[in-house]
Short mmCIF file of C-alpha atoms in Angstrom, two decimals:
data_model
loop_
_atom_site.label_atom_id
_atom_site.label_comp_id
_atom_site.label_asym_id
_atom_site.label_seq_id
_atom_site.Cartn_x
_atom_site.Cartn_y
_atom_site.Cartn_z
CA MET A 3 -25.91 -4.49 -0.20
CA VAL A 4 -27.03 -8.08 0.42
CA THR A 5 -23.50 -9.21 -0.38
CA GLN A 6 -22.10 -6.75 2.17
CA GLN A 7 -24.47 -8.05 4.87
CA LYS A 8 -23.53 -11.69 4.16
CA ALA A 9 -19.86 -10.76 4.51
CA ARG A 10 -20.49 -9.06 7.84
CA ASP A 11 -22.52 -12.02 9.11
CA SER A 12 -19.81 -14.52 8.19
CA ARG A 13 -17.14 -12.42 9.90
CA ALA A 14 -19.18 -12.17 13.07
CA ALA A 15 -18.71 -15.92 13.52
CA ALA A 16 -14.98 -15.78 12.75
CA PRO A 17 -12.22 -16.65 15.24
CA THR A 18 -11.13 -13.99 17.74
CA ARG A 19 -9.12 -11.33 15.99
CA PRO A 20 -6.38 -9.09 17.42
CA THR A 21 -7.40 -6.15 19.60
CA THR A 22 -3.93 -4.74 20.37
CA ALA A 23 -1.02 -3.53 18.28
CA ALA A 24 1.32 -6.07 19.86
CA GLU A 25 -1.00 -8.91 18.92
CA VAL A 26 -1.31 -7.70 15.31
CA LEU A 27 2.47 -7.61 14.96
CA ARG A 28 2.78 -11.07 16.51
CA ARG A 29 0.15 -12.48 14.17
CA ALA A 30 1.87 -10.87 11.18
CA GLU A 31 5.10 -12.62 12.18
CA GLU A 32 3.26 -15.95 12.36
CA LEU A 33 1.99 -15.40 8.81
CA VAL A 34 5.47 -15.03 7.27
CA PRO A 35 6.10 -18.78 6.67
CA VAL A 36 2.45 -19.28 5.70
CA LEU A 37 2.63 -16.61 3.01
CA ARG A 38 6.02 -17.82 1.82
CA ALA A 39 4.56 -21.28 1.31
CA ALA A 40 1.64 -19.79 -0.65
CA SER A 41 3.77 -17.50 -2.85
CA GLU A 42 3.75 -19.77 -5.90
CA GLU A 43 -0.03 -20.11 -5.75
CA ILE A 44 -0.45 -16.34 -5.26
CA GLU A 45 1.71 -15.64 -8.32
CA ARG A 46 -0.08 -18.25 -10.43
CA ALA A 47 -3.57 -17.01 -9.51
CA ARG A 48 -2.66 -13.35 -10.25
CA GLN A 49 -4.68 -12.41 -7.18
CA LEU A 50 -4.81 -13.42 -3.53
CA PRO A 51 -6.51 -16.81 -3.18
CA ALA A 52 -9.56 -16.79 -0.90
CA ALA A 53 -7.71 -18.80 1.76
CA VAL A 54 -4.91 -16.24 1.92
CA VAL A 55 -7.40 -13.37 2.18
CA GLU A 56 -9.05 -15.08 5.15
CA GLN A 57 -5.68 -15.72 6.80
CA LEU A 58 -4.87 -12.02 6.52
CA ARG A 59 -8.34 -11.13 7.81
CA ASP A 60 -8.17 -13.52 10.75
CA ALA A 61 -4.76 -12.13 11.69
CA GLY A 62 -6.25 -8.62 11.84
CA MET A 63 -4.31 -7.21 8.92
CA PHE A 64 -7.28 -5.31 7.47
CA ARG A 65 -8.36 -3.86 10.81
CA MET A 66 -5.01 -2.58 12.03
CA GLY A 67 -5.95 1.09 11.57
CA VAL A 68 -9.29 0.88 13.39
CA PRO A 69 -9.09 3.08 16.53
CA THR A 70 -9.15 1.42 19.94
CA GLU A 71 -12.27 3.40 20.91
CA LEU A 72 -14.09 1.60 18.09
CA GLY A 73 -12.88 -1.83 19.13
CA GLY A 74 -9.85 -2.02 16.89
CA PRO A 75 -6.15 -2.47 17.66
CA GLY A 76 -5.42 1.18 16.80
CA LEU A 77 -2.01 0.82 15.14
CA ASP A 78 -0.38 4.14 14.35
CA SER A 79 1.49 4.78 11.09
CA VAL A 80 4.77 3.43 12.48
CA GLN A 81 3.16 0.19 13.64
CA GLN A 82 1.20 -0.19 10.40
CA THR A 83 4.44 0.10 8.45
CA GLU A 84 6.05 -2.49 10.73
CA ALA A 85 3.18 -4.93 10.14
CA VAL A 86 3.35 -4.46 6.36
CA GLU A 87 7.14 -4.90 6.44
CA ILE A 88 6.77 -8.19 8.32
CA LEU A 89 4.19 -9.51 5.84
CA ALA A 90 6.44 -8.56 2.90
CA ARG A 91 9.07 -10.98 4.17
CA GLY A 92 6.51 -13.67 3.42
CA ASP A 93 5.02 -12.46 0.14
CA SER A 94 5.18 -9.12 -1.67
CA SER A 95 1.67 -9.22 -3.15
CA ALA A 96 0.03 -10.24 0.12
CA ALA A 97 1.78 -7.38 1.91
CA TRP A 98 0.82 -4.94 -0.84
CA CYS A 99 -2.84 -5.96 -0.60
CA ALA A 100 -2.81 -5.73 3.21
CA MET A 101 -1.29 -2.25 2.94
CA ILE A 102 -4.08 -1.18 0.56
CA GLY A 103 -6.91 -3.11 2.21
CA MET A 104 -6.43 -1.59 5.66
CA ASP A 105 -7.17 1.92 4.36
CA THR A 106 -10.90 1.68 5.19
CA PRO A 107 -10.66 3.28 8.67
CA LEU A 108 -8.40 5.97 7.21
CA TYR A 109 -11.00 6.88 4.58
CA ALA A 110 -13.57 6.89 7.39
CA GLU A 111 -11.83 9.97 8.82
CA PHE A 112 -13.09 11.91 5.79
CA LEU A 113 -16.57 10.41 5.34
CA PRO A 114 -19.78 11.43 7.13
CA GLU A 115 -20.38 9.70 10.45
CA SER A 116 -23.33 7.70 9.09
CA VAL A 117 -21.25 6.08 6.36
CA ALA A 118 -18.08 5.73 8.42
CA ARG A 119 -19.79 3.95 11.30
CA GLU A 120 -22.83 2.22 9.83
CA GLU A 121 -21.67 1.06 6.41
CA LEU A 122 -17.92 0.83 7.02
CA GLY A 123 -18.27 -0.13 10.67
CA ASP A 124 -17.10 -3.72 10.18
CA PRO A 125 -13.43 -3.49 11.24
CA ASP A 126 -12.45 -6.13 8.68
CA THR A 127 -13.93 -4.30 5.69
CA VAL A 128 -11.53 -4.16 2.74
CA THR A 129 -11.37 -1.14 0.44
CA ALA A 130 -9.51 -0.96 -2.87
CA GLY A 131 -9.22 1.46 -5.75
CA LEU A 132 -7.51 4.55 -7.13
CA ILE A 133 -8.13 7.95 -5.59
CA LEU A 134 -6.54 9.97 -8.40
CA PRO A 135 -9.19 11.85 -10.41
CA LEU A 136 -9.45 9.76 -13.58
CA GLY A 137 -13.25 9.72 -13.58
CA ARG A 138 -16.05 12.21 -14.10
CA ALA A 139 -18.69 12.92 -11.44
CA GLU A 140 -21.61 14.96 -12.76
CA ARG A 141 -23.65 16.61 -10.00
CA ALA A 142 -27.18 15.22 -9.70
CA PRO A 143 -29.92 15.57 -7.08
CA GLY A 144 -28.60 13.94 -3.90
CA GLY A 145 -25.24 12.99 -5.31
CA TYR A 146 -23.31 12.33 -8.52
CA ARG A 147 -23.53 10.37 -11.78
CA VAL A 148 -20.10 8.77 -12.07
CA THR A 149 -18.44 7.58 -15.27
CA GLY A 150 -14.85 6.54 -15.79
CA ARG A 151 -12.19 3.88 -15.88
CA TRP A 152 -9.50 3.51 -13.26
CA GLY A 153 -6.42 1.32 -13.11
CA PHE A 154 -4.30 -0.30 -10.42
CA GLY A 155 -7.16 -1.49 -8.21
CA SER A 156 -4.87 -3.55 -5.97
CA GLY A 157 -6.88 -6.08 -3.97
CA ILE A 158 -10.08 -5.32 -5.86
CA THR A 159 -10.66 -9.05 -6.38
CA HIS A 160 -11.42 -9.46 -2.67
CA ALA A 161 -12.53 -5.92 -1.74
CA ASP A 162 -15.87 -4.99 -0.18
CA TRP A 163 -15.80 -1.32 -1.22
CA VAL A 164 -14.07 0.55 -4.03
CA VAL A 165 -12.90 4.16 -4.17
CA ALA A 166 -12.68 6.11 -7.42
CA GLY A 167 -11.24 9.60 -7.81
CA CYS A 168 -13.21 12.04 -9.98
CA PHE A 169 -13.25 15.61 -11.16
CA VAL A 170 -16.63 17.15 -10.40
CA TYR A 171 -18.81 18.59 -13.17
CA ARG A 172 -21.93 20.70 -12.97
CA ALA A 173 -24.14 21.01 -16.05
CA GLY A 174 -21.32 19.62 -18.16
CA GLU A 175 -18.70 22.10 -16.94
CA LEU A 176 -15.81 21.47 -14.59
CA GLU A 177 -16.68 22.73 -11.12
CA PRO A 178 -13.86 24.87 -9.71
CA ARG A 179 -12.62 24.93 -6.14
CA GLU A 180 -12.92 28.14 -4.17
CA ASN A 181 -9.22 28.87 -4.66
CA GLY A 182 -9.21 27.84 -8.31
CA GLY A 183 -8.48 24.57 -10.10
CA PRO A 184 -10.95 21.71 -10.65
CA GLN A 185 -12.90 20.11 -7.82
CA TRP A 186 -11.52 16.65 -6.93
CA ARG A 187 -13.65 14.24 -4.92
CA VAL A 188 -13.30 10.56 -4.13
CA MET A 189 -16.35 8.34 -4.59
CA ILE A 190 -16.87 5.14 -2.62
CA ALA A 191 -19.31 2.37 -3.56
CA PRO A 192 -19.70 -1.41 -3.10
CA ARG A 193 -17.41 -3.40 -5.40
CA GLU A 194 -20.31 -5.07 -7.20
CA GLN A 195 -21.38 -1.69 -8.58
CA PHE A 196 -18.21 -1.50 -10.68
CA GLU A 197 -17.16 -3.64 -13.62
CA VAL A 198 -13.78 -5.21 -12.84
CA ILE A 199 -11.63 -5.80 -15.94
CA ASP A 200 -8.87 -8.42 -15.94
CA THR A 201 -5.92 -6.38 -17.19
CA TRP A 202 -3.32 -7.43 -14.62
CA HIS A 203 -0.67 -9.31 -16.67
CA THR A 204 2.52 -7.82 -15.29
CA THR A 205 6.20 -8.27 -14.61
CA GLY A 206 5.82 -8.25 -10.84
CA LEU A 207 3.34 -8.05 -7.98
CA ALA A 208 1.25 -10.47 -10.04
CA GLY A 209 -0.68 -11.68 -7.01
CA SER A 210 -1.95 -8.21 -6.08
CA GLY A 211 -4.79 -8.52 -8.61
CA SER A 212 -4.46 -4.82 -9.41
CA ARG A 213 -7.05 -4.80 -12.16
CA ASP A 214 -8.79 -1.99 -13.97
CA TYR A 215 -12.39 -1.15 -13.12
CA ARG A 216 -15.03 1.10 -14.58
CA ALA A 217 -18.44 2.66 -14.08
CA ASP A 218 -20.94 4.10 -16.53
CA ASP A 219 -23.43 6.62 -15.14
CA LEU A 220 -23.24 5.09 -11.64
CA PHE A 221 -25.21 7.07 -9.05
CA VAL A 222 -23.16 7.76 -5.91
CA PRO A 223 -24.91 9.53 -3.01
CA GLU A 224 -23.31 12.74 -1.74
CA GLU A 225 -22.50 11.12 1.61
CA HIS A 226 -20.51 8.44 -0.23
CA SER A 227 -18.03 11.02 -1.51
CA PHE A 228 -15.30 12.99 0.18
CA SER A 229 -12.44 15.40 -0.33
CA LEU A 230 -9.03 14.53 1.07
CA GLY A 231 -8.66 18.19 1.90
CA GLN A 232 -11.66 18.17 4.23
CA PRO A 233 -11.35 15.64 7.08
CA ARG A 234 -14.41 15.08 9.27
CA VAL A 235 -12.38 14.88 12.46
CA PRO A 236 -8.98 16.25 13.54
CA GLY A 237 -6.02 14.05 14.35
CA SER A 238 -2.83 12.53 12.95
CA ASN A 239 -4.77 10.17 10.66
CA ALA A 240 -6.97 12.92 9.20
CA THR A 241 -4.39 14.17 6.73
CA PRO A 242 -4.36 13.57 2.96
CA GLU A 243 -1.18 11.49 2.89
CA THR A 244 -2.21 9.13 5.69
CA ILE A 245 -2.79 6.29 3.23
CA LEU A 246 0.78 6.68 1.90
CA ARG A 247 2.68 6.39 5.16
CA ASN A 248 2.80 2.59 5.44
CA MET A 249 3.81 2.00 1.79
CA PRO A 250 7.60 1.73 2.35
CA GLY A 251 7.00 -1.30 4.54
CA VAL A 252 6.62 -3.43 1.41
CA PRO A 253 9.99 -2.72 -0.27
CA LEU A 254 11.80 -2.77 3.08
CA GLY A 255 10.33 -6.20 3.90
CA VAL A 256 11.16 -7.65 0.48
CA ALA A 257 14.76 -6.44 0.68
CA ARG A 258 15.05 -7.91 4.18
CA ALA A 259 13.77 -11.27 2.95
CA ALA A 260 16.25 -11.31 0.05
CA LEU A 261 19.18 -10.39 2.26
CA ASP A 262 18.29 -13.03 4.85
CA TRP A 263 17.96 -15.64 2.08
CA VAL A 264 21.41 -14.83 0.67
CA ARG A 265 23.01 -14.90 4.12
CA GLU A 266 21.51 -18.31 4.81
CA MET A 267 22.62 -19.79 1.48
CA ALA A 268 26.11 -18.30 1.87
CA VAL A 269 26.84 -20.64 4.77
CA HIS A 270 26.82 -23.65 2.43
CA ARG A 271 28.17 -22.10 -0.76
CA VAL A 272 31.71 -22.14 -2.16
CA ASP A 273 33.32 -19.67 -4.58
CA ARG A 274 34.65 -22.08 -7.22
CA ALA A 275 37.10 -19.63 -8.79
CA ALA A 276 38.78 -18.81 -5.48
CA ASN A 277 38.03 -22.20 -3.92
CA LEU A 278 36.84 -20.43 -0.80
CA PRO A 279 33.62 -20.72 1.22
CA TRP A 280 31.39 -17.72 0.67
CA PRO A 281 31.77 -16.56 4.29
CA GLU A 282 35.52 -16.22 3.58
CA THR A 283 35.15 -14.56 0.16
CA TYR A 284 35.90 -10.82 0.02
CA ARG A 285 33.35 -9.91 -2.66
CA VAL A 286 30.56 -11.73 -0.80
CA GLN A 287 31.51 -10.15 2.51
CA LEU A 288 31.52 -6.71 0.91
CA ALA A 289 28.20 -7.22 -0.90
CA VAL A 290 26.41 -8.38 2.25
CA ALA A 291 27.84 -5.60 4.39
CA GLU A 292 26.91 -2.92 1.82
CA ALA A 293 23.38 -4.30 1.56
CA GLU A 294 22.96 -4.30 5.34
CA MET A 295 24.36 -0.77 5.56
CA GLU A 296 22.04 0.62 2.89
CA LEU A 297 18.94 -1.21 4.10
CA GLY A 298 19.58 -0.15 7.68
CA ALA A 299 19.97 3.49 6.69
CA ALA A 300 16.84 3.44 4.52
CA ARG A 301 14.83 1.74 7.25
CA HIS A 302 15.92 4.18 9.95
CA ALA A 303 15.05 7.10 7.65
CA VAL A 304 11.52 5.74 7.13
CA TYR A 305 10.76 5.04 10.78
CA GLY A 306 12.58 8.09 12.11
CA SER A 307 10.69 10.45 9.81
CA LEU A 308 7.38 8.77 10.58
CA ARG A 309 7.93 9.13 14.32
CA ARG A 310 8.87 12.78 13.99
CA GLN A 311 5.83 13.49 11.84
CA GLN A 312 3.56 11.60 14.20
CA THR A 313 4.82 13.57 17.20
CA LEU A 314 4.12 16.88 15.49
CA LEU A 315 0.66 15.89 14.24
CA ALA A 316 -0.34 14.45 17.62
CA ALA A 317 0.61 17.79 19.20
CA GLY A 318 -1.60 19.59 16.70
CA GLU A 319 1.34 21.37 15.06
CA GLU A 320 1.51 22.37 11.42
CA LEU A 321 4.10 20.59 9.31
CA GLY A 322 6.71 22.89 7.85
CA PRO A 323 8.28 22.17 4.44
CA ASP A 324 11.18 20.19 5.90
CA GLU A 325 8.97 18.07 8.17
CA ARG A 326 6.52 17.43 5.35
CA VAL A 327 9.20 16.45 2.85
CA ASP A 328 11.13 14.29 5.34
CA THR A 329 8.77 11.31 5.15
CA VAL A 330 8.32 11.69 1.39
CA LEU A 331 12.04 11.44 0.65
CA ALA A 332 12.42 8.48 3.01
CA ARG A 333 9.51 6.74 1.27
CA VAL A 334 10.90 7.17 -2.25
CA ASN A 335 14.36 6.18 -1.05
CA ALA A 336 13.02 2.94 0.45
CA PHE A 337 11.71 1.84 -2.96
CA ARG A 338 14.95 2.81 -4.70
CA VAL A 339 17.29 1.24 -2.18
CA ALA A 340 15.30 -2.00 -1.92
CA ARG A 341 15.41 -2.60 -5.66
CA SER A 342 19.10 -1.71 -5.83
CA ILE A 343 19.94 -4.13 -3.02
CA VAL A 344 18.00 -7.03 -4.53
CA ALA A 345 19.44 -6.38 -8.02
CA ARG A 346 22.99 -6.56 -6.62
CA LEU A 347 22.23 -9.66 -4.59
CA TYR A 348 20.73 -11.21 -7.73
CA ASP A 349 24.00 -10.58 -9.52
CA LEU A 350 25.94 -11.98 -6.58
CA VAL A 351 23.97 -15.22 -6.61
CA ALA A 352 24.29 -15.24 -10.44
CA THR A 353 22.77 -18.12 -12.37
CA ALA A 354 21.37 -19.76 -9.24
CA ALA A 355 19.02 -16.78 -8.93
CA ILE A 356 17.13 -17.65 -12.13
CA TYR A 357 16.10 -21.18 -11.18
CA ARG A 358 13.14 -22.09 -9.02
CA PRO A 359 12.71 -22.58 -6.12
CA SER A 360 14.98 -19.51 -5.76
CA PRO A 361 12.70 -16.58 -4.91
CA MET A 362 15.24 -13.99 -6.09
CA ASP A 363 13.67 -13.59 -9.52
CA ARG A 364 10.23 -12.85 -8.11
CA TRP A 365 11.61 -10.41 -5.53
CA LEU A 366 13.44 -8.48 -8.25
CA ARG A 367 10.37 -8.42 -10.51
CA ASP A 368 8.11 -7.37 -7.65
CA LEU A 369 10.38 -4.50 -6.64
CA THR A 370 10.78 -3.37 -10.24
CA THR A 371 7.00 -3.21 -10.61
CA MET A 372 6.33 -1.41 -7.32
CA ARG A 373 9.12 1.05 -8.14
CA GLN A 374 6.90 2.26 -11.01
CA HIS A 375 4.14 3.33 -8.61
CA VAL A 376 3.32 7.03 -8.91
CA ILE A 377 4.43 7.56 -5.29
CA ALA A 378 7.92 6.16 -6.01
CA GLN A 379 8.71 8.08 -9.19
CA ASP A 380 10.98 11.05 -9.90
CA GLN A 381 8.00 13.43 -10.09
CA VAL A 382 7.67 13.05 -6.34
CA LEU A 383 11.27 14.19 -5.87
CA GLN A 384 10.58 17.20 -8.08
CA SER A 385 7.57 18.01 -5.91
CA ALA A 386 9.63 17.71 -2.75
CA GLY A 387 12.36 19.95 -4.12
CA ALA A 388 9.83 22.49 -5.37
CA HIS A 389 8.13 22.60 -1.97
CA LEU A 390 11.45 23.16 -0.19
CA LEU A 391 12.34 25.98 -2.58
CA GLY A 392 8.92 27.63 -2.66
CA GLY A 393 8.21 26.44 -6.20
CA THR A 394 5.27 24.50 -7.67
CA PRO A 395 5.05 20.74 -6.94
CA GLN A 396 3.85 18.68 -9.91
CA ASN A 397 2.41 16.09 -7.53
CA PRO A 398 1.29 17.99 -4.41
CA PHE A 399 -0.77 15.05 -3.14
CA SER A 400 2.42 13.02 -2.63
CA LEU A 401 3.38 15.70 -0.09
CA GLY A 402 -0.02 15.59 1.62
CA ILE A 403 -1.12 18.86 0.05
CA VAL A 404 -4.75 18.94 -1.14
CA ALA A 405 -6.58 22.22 -1.47
#
């Protein structure tokens, strides 16, 4: 806890940070060339360098979800996605870590008031970790004894707190929920209480530092655990899938960066076989137009579905199957379309794409890696289809369904 206090003290003396949504978006835009210049270093380090973390912090990227009544800029899910999309034009890993790191105020909607306000009250607190129940939490007086190993701890190298999903046990037996099935709770503890294991040697998103972490008989107080099915307060952010809504901002931003890069280079490039400038070459014209068409459609689907969902939740209405699935399909589609666009642009640029300083190779690798995320896989489509048809989703959490 001493480490946490030092972090809070150092941030108290930091430069003025954004207090409005408009300012956060402006500061994100200012970071695009900064992150682009740091991309090589981010990739080489296999985590965000300390200087980049502080640049994101100073620009308010980790506080964007803090409500205005608590002194934050209070970005809604649409604005959060916009901010992440902007950052992704600069660097994929930095945007991914910002998307993960700003979840702290969203988790606070499910935690007791004392923890949410006193321990997580610093608006720039960064949380990392996996909420899926890969660990074991044995009930003990006042809390749980937690043991397990979790993967994909994006941003854990600079996080203040770590979440870890667990099935709950009592006296060695799985504890059932009231309506059947095992009890799933998420534990949250300071990062230094976990062992972080350097496993992150990957094809893409190298700079996200998404390492494994583990705990062995770690005591977690009851108030430092929560169920995503039991929010403390009502509201549009107090739903299980809140932390998933801003995810498509990353692939959309990467695809936008790749398309802009190709359009800029096309001005000075000549098709040798046809002896025509690229702007006058049919295949280039067609490729660029198709990419713009597909990216525009995917982007409108993401933001349109988010706005519709937000309107319903703000009005206190229940989401029907179609409204619930709408955002899910748009999210998966954003990952698919972004990778498809960049792969085709890579082929269009051909051998020039494989040489540095061309960023095309990294963009393709980053999108290929993020496409493997559990939220972007075919199982999510099965779950959406099952929900629409009244069947059984294999991944109900992806739909925001937690018993």
